[in-house]
Coordinates of C-alpha atoms and ligand atoms in Angstrom, one line a residue:
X36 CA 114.8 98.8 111.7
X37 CA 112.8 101.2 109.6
X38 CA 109.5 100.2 108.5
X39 CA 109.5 99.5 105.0
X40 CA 107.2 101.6 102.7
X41 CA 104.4 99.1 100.7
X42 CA 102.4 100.2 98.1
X43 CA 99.0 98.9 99.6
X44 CA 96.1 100.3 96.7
X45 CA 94.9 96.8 96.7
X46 CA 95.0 93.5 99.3
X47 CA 93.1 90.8 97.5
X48 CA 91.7 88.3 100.4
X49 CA 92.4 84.9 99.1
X50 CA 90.7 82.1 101.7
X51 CA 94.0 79.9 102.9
X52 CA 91.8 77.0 102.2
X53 CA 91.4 77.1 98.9
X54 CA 95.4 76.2 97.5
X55 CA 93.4 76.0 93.8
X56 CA 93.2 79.8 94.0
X57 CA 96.3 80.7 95.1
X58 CA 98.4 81.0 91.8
X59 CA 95.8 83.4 90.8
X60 CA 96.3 85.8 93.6
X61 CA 100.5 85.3 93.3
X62 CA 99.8 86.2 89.7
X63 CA 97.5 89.2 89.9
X64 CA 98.3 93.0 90.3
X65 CA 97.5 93.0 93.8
X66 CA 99.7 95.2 96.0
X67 CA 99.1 92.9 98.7
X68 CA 97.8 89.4 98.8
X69 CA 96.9 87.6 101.9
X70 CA 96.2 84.1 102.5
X71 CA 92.8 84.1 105.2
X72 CA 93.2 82.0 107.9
X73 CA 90.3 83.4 109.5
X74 CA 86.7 84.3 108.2
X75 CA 87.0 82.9 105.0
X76 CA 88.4 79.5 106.5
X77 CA 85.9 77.5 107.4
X78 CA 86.5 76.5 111.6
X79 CA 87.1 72.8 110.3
X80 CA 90.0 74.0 107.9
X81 CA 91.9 76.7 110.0
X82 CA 94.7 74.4 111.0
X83 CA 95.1 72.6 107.9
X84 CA 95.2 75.5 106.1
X85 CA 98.1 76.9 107.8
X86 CA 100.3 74.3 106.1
X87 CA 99.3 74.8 102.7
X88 CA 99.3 78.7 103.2
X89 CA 103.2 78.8 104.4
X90 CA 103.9 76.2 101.4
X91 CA 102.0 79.0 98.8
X92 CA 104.1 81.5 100.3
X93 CA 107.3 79.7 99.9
X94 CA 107.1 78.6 96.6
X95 CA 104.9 80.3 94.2
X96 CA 106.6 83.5 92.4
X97 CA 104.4 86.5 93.7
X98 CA 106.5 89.3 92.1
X99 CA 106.3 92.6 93.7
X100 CA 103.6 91.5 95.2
X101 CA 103.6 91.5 99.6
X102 CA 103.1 88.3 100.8
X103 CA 100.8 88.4 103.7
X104 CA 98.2 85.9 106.3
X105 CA 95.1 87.3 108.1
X106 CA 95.5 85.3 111.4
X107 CA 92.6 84.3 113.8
X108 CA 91.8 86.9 116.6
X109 CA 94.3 87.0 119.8
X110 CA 91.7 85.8 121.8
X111 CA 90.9 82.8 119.5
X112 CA 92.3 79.1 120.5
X113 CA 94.4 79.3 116.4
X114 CA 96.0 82.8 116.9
X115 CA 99.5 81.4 118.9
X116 CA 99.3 78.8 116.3
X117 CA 99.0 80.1 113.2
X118 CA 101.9 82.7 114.0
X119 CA 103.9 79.8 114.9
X120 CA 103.4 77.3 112.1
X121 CA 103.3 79.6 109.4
X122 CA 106.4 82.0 110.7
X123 CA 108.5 78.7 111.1
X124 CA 107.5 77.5 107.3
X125 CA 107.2 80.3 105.6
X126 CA 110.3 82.1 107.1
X127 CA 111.4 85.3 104.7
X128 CA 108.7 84.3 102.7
X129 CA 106.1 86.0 104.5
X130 CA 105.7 89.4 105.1
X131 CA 102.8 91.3 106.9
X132 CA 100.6 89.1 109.6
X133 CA 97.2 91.0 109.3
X134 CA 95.5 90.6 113.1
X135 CA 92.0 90.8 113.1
X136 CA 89.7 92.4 115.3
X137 CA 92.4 94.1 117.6
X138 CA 90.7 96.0 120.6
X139 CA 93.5 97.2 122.2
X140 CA 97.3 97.8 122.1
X141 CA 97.7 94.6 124.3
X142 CA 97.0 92.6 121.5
X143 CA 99.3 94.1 119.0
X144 CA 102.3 93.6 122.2
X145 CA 101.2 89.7 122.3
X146 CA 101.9 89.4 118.4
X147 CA 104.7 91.5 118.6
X148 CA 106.2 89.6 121.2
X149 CA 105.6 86.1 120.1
X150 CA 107.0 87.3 116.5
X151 CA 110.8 88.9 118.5
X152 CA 111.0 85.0 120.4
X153 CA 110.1 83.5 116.6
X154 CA 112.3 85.7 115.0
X155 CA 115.5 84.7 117.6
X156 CA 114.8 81.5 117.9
X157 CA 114.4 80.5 113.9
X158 CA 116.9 82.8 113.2
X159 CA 115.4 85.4 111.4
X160 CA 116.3 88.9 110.9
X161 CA 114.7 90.8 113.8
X162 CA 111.2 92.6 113.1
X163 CA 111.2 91.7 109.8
X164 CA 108.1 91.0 109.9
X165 CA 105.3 94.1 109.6
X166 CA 101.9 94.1 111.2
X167 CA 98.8 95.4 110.0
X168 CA 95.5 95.4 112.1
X169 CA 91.7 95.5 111.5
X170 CA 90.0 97.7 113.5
X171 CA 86.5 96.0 113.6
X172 CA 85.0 96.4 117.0
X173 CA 83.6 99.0 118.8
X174 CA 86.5 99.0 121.2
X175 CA 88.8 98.8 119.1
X176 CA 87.6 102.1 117.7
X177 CA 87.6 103.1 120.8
X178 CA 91.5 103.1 121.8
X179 CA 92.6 103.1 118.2
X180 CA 95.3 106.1 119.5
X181 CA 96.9 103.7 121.2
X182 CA 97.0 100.8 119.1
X183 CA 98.5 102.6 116.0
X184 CA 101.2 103.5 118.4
X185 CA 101.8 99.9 120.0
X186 CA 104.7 98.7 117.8
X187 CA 107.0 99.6 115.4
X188 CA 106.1 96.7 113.5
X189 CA 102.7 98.1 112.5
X190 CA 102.4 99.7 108.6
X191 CA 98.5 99.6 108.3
X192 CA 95.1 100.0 110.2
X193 CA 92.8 98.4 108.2
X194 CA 88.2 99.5 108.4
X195 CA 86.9 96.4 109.0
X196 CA 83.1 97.4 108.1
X197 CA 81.7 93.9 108.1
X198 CA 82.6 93.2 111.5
X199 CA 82.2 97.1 112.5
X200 CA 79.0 97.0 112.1
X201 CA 78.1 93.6 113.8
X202 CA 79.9 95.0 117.0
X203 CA 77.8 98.3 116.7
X204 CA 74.6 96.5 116.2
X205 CA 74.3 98.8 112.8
X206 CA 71.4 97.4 110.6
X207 CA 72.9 96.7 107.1
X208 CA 72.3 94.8 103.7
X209 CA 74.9 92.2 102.9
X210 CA 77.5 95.1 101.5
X211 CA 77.9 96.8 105.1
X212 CA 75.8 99.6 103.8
X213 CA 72.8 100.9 106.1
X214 CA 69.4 98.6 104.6
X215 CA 67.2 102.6 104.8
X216 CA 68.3 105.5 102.9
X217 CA 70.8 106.9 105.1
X218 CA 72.1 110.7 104.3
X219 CA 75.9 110.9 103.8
X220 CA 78.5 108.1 105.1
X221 CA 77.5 105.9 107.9
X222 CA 80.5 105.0 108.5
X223 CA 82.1 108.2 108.5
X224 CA 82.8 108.4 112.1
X225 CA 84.8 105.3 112.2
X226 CA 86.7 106.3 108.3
X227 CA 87.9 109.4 110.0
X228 CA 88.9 108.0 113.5
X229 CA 91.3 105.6 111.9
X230 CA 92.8 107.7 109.1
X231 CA 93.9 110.3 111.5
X232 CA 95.1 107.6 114.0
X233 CA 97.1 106.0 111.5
X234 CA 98.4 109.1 109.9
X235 CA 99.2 110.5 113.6
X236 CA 101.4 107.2 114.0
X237 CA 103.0 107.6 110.4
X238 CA 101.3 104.7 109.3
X239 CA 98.8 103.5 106.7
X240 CA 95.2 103.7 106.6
X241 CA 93.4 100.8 104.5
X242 CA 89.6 100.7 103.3
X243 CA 87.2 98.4 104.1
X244 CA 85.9 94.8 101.7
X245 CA 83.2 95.8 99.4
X246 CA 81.4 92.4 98.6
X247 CA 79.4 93.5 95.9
X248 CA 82.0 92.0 93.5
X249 CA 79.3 92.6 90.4
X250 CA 79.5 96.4 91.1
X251 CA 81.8 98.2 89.6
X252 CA 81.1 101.3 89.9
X253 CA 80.2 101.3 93.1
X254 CA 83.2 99.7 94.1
X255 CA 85.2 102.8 92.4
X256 CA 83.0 105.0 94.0
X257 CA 84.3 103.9 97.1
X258 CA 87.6 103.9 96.9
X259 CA 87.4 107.3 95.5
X260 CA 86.0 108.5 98.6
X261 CA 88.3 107.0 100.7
X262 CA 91.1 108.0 98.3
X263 CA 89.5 111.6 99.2
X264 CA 89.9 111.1 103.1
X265 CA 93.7 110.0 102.7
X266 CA 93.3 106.3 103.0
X267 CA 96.2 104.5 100.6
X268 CA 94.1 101.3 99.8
X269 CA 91.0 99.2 99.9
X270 CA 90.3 95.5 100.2
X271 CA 89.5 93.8 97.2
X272 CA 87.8 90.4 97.9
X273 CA 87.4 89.5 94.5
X274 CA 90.2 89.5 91.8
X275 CA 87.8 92.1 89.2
X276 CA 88.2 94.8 92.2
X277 CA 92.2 94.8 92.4
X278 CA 92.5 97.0 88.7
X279 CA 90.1 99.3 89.7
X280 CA 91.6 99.8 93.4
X281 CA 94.9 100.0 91.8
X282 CA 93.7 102.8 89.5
X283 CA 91.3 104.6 92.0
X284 CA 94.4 105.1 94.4
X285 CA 97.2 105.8 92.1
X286 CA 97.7 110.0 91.7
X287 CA 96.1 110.5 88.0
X288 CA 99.0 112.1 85.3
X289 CA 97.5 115.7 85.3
X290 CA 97.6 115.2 89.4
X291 CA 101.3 114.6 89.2
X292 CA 101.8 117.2 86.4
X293 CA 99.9 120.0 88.4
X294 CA 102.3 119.0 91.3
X295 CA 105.5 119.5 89.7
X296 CA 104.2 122.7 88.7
X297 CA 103.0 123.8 92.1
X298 CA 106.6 122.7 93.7
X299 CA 108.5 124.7 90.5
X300 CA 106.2 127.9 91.3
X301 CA 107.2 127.6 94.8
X302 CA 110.7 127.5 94.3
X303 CA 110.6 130.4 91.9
X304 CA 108.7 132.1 94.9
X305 CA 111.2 131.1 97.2
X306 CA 114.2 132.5 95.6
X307 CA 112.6 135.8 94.8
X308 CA 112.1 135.7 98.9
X309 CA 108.7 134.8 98.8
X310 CA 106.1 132.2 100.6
X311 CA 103.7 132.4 98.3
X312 CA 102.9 133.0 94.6
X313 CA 100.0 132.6 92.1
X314 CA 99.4 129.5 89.6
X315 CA 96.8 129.8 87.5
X316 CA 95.0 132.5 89.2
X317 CA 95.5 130.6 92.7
X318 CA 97.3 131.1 95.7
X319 CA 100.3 128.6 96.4
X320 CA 102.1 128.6 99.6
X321 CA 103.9 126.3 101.7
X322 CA 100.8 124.3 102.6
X323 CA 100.8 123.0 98.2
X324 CA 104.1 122.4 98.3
X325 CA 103.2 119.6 101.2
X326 CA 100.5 118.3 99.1
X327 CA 102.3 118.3 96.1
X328 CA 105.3 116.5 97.8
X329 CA 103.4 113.8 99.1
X330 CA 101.6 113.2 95.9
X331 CA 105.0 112.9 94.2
X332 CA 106.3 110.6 97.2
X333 CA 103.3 108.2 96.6
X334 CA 103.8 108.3 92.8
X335 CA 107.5 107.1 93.7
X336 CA 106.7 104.7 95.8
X337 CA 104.3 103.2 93.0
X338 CA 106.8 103.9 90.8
X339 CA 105.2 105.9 88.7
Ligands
LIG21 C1 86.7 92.4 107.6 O1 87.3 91.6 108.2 C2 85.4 92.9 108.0 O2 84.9 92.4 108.9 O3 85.0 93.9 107.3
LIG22 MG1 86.2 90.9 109.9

C-alpha cells in the first residue's frame, strides 16, 4: 500500500489525560492532532488515558484533521499496551502512532510488527496505520539512516529538542535553546541529519515543540527556518501556535505565482530545444523547474 500523503504544517500535542481539551484540538486547524500518552500524561494516568483517547478518536468529528497518539517509548512497561488498547478501540479511527524516542530501526520493526498481528487479527485493512518517530536521543541520531528506512509504514521523523538535548547533556533554558549566547543554530547538526534522512527515505521531516507559547514571533521565526531547511511542519503545543505554523509552512501566493512562471518559461525553453532560459534577468534550468514542481505539489497537497 502506498503511503498516504498528509499535510503535517502543524501537530498540536493534546495530553490524553485531559478528555476536557480534546473537542478543542478535534475542532482546531491542526494538520495533525495527537492525543499524548506519554510526557504530558502523568505516570499515574497513562493507562487510563488510553481509554478515553481511543473513545475521542472514535467519536468526536475531527474534519480533515489526522487523528494520531504519541505512545510510551518501546522500552517502556505501556508501549505493547497502549498499541493494543487503543488500535482495538479506536480501529479506522486512528491514524498515525507517533513512537517516541526511537534509537534504532529495531524499534520501528517491533511497532510495525505488533500493528500487521493487530491489523489481521481485528480485521483491519493491512498497514493502514502510518508511523511517525521522534528522533530524541543521541543514538537515535546516530542511526537515523536506518530508521527512516525501517518500514513502509513511516511518513514523518520528528526533532525532538527537548529530549535531544537531555540525551546530549546540552545546557538549555526551558525553551531547548542554549542558556549563553550561542552563535548560529545549536541544533543545526541534528536539523540537518534528520531532514536529509527523511528526505533520502521519501518521507517527512517535522520540527521540534517550541514551549514558549507567549512568543509569537519567535515561534514564526522558527518555523521559518526550518521551513528554509525543507522540514514540512513543526509541533505546536499550544493551540495559538497551530495558525502561525499553518501559515509559516504553506508556499506564500507570489511563491506559487513565481513558480508557474518558472515552469511556463521552461517549457517555452524546452520547445525552442533549450535547457535553460532567462526570467527576469535570471537563469532558469532544469534544477527551477524541480523546485518549482515541488512547491506546486505541496500547494496541492494543502489544497491551495
Ligand atoms: C519532544 O518529545 C521533545 O522531547 O522535544
Ligand atoms: Mg520528548
Amino acid at each position: 500500500m502506498p503511503r498516504p500523503r498528509r499535510p503535517r504544517r502543524s501537530e498540536l500535542a493534546t495530553p490524553a489525560s485531559n478528555d476536557h481539551m480534546f473537542a478543542k484540538s478535534a475542532a482546531s486547524a491542526a494538520d495533525l492532532v495527537f492525543l499524548d500518552l506519554e510526557d504530558a500524561c502523568a505516570p499515574a494516568e497513562r493507562v487510563t488515558a488510553r481509554g478515553k483517547a481511543a473513545k475521542a478518536l472514535r467519536e468526536l468529528d475531527w474534519g480533515s484533521t489526522a487523528r494520531a497518539i504519541r505512545m510510551n517509548g518501546v522500552d517502556t512497561q505501556w508501549a505493547y499496551g497502549d498499541v493494543i488498547e487503543v488500535v482495538t478501540n479506536a480501529r479506522e479511527s486512528l491514524e498515525v502512532i507517533i513512537v517516541p524516542k526511537v534509537r534504532g530501526a529495531r524499534d520501528v520493526w517491533w511497532v510495525d510488527t505488533l500493528l500487521t498481528q493487530l491489523e489481521e487479527t481485528l480485521g483491519l485493512p493491512s498497514k493502514r496505520i502510518g508511523l511517525e518517530v521522534l528522533i530524541e536521543e543521541t543514538e537515535g541520531l546516530e542511526n537515523v539512516g536506518e530508521i527512516a528506512r525501517a518500514s513502509d509504514r513511516l511518513e514523518a521523523i520528528i526533532f525532538g529538542a527537548g529530549d535531544f538535548s537531555a540525551s546530549q547533556g546540552a545546557r538549555v533554558d526551558t525553551n531547548f535553546d542554549p542558556f549563553v549566547e550561542y552563535p548560529g543554530d545549536m541544533w543545526h547538526y541534528a536539523r540537518a541529519r534528520i531532514v536529509v534522512a527523511a528526505r533520502s527515505a521519501g518521507i517527512d521531516a517535522i520540527d521540534a515543540p517550541f514551549p514558549n507559547y507567549r512568543g509569537p514571533d519567535a515561534y514564526r521565526t522558527a518555523c521559518d527556518r526550518a521551513a528554509a531547511m525543507g522540514y514540512v511542519g513543526k509541533w505546536a503545543i499550544h493551540p495559538a501556535q497551530i495558525e502561525l505554523a499553518n501559515t509559516a509552512f504553506a508556499p506564500t501566493e507570489d511563491e506559487l505565482a513565481h513558480a508557474r512562471r518558472v515552469v511556463a518559461a521552461y517549457r517555452e525553453a524546452e520547445d525552442n530545444g533549450k535547457g535553460a532560459i532567462g526570467l527576469d534577468g535570471m537563469l532558469v534550468d532544469g534544477a527551477h523547474l524541480r523546485h518549482a514542481d515541488t512547491l506546486i505539489h505541496f500547494a496541492e497537497l494543502l489544497g491551495l
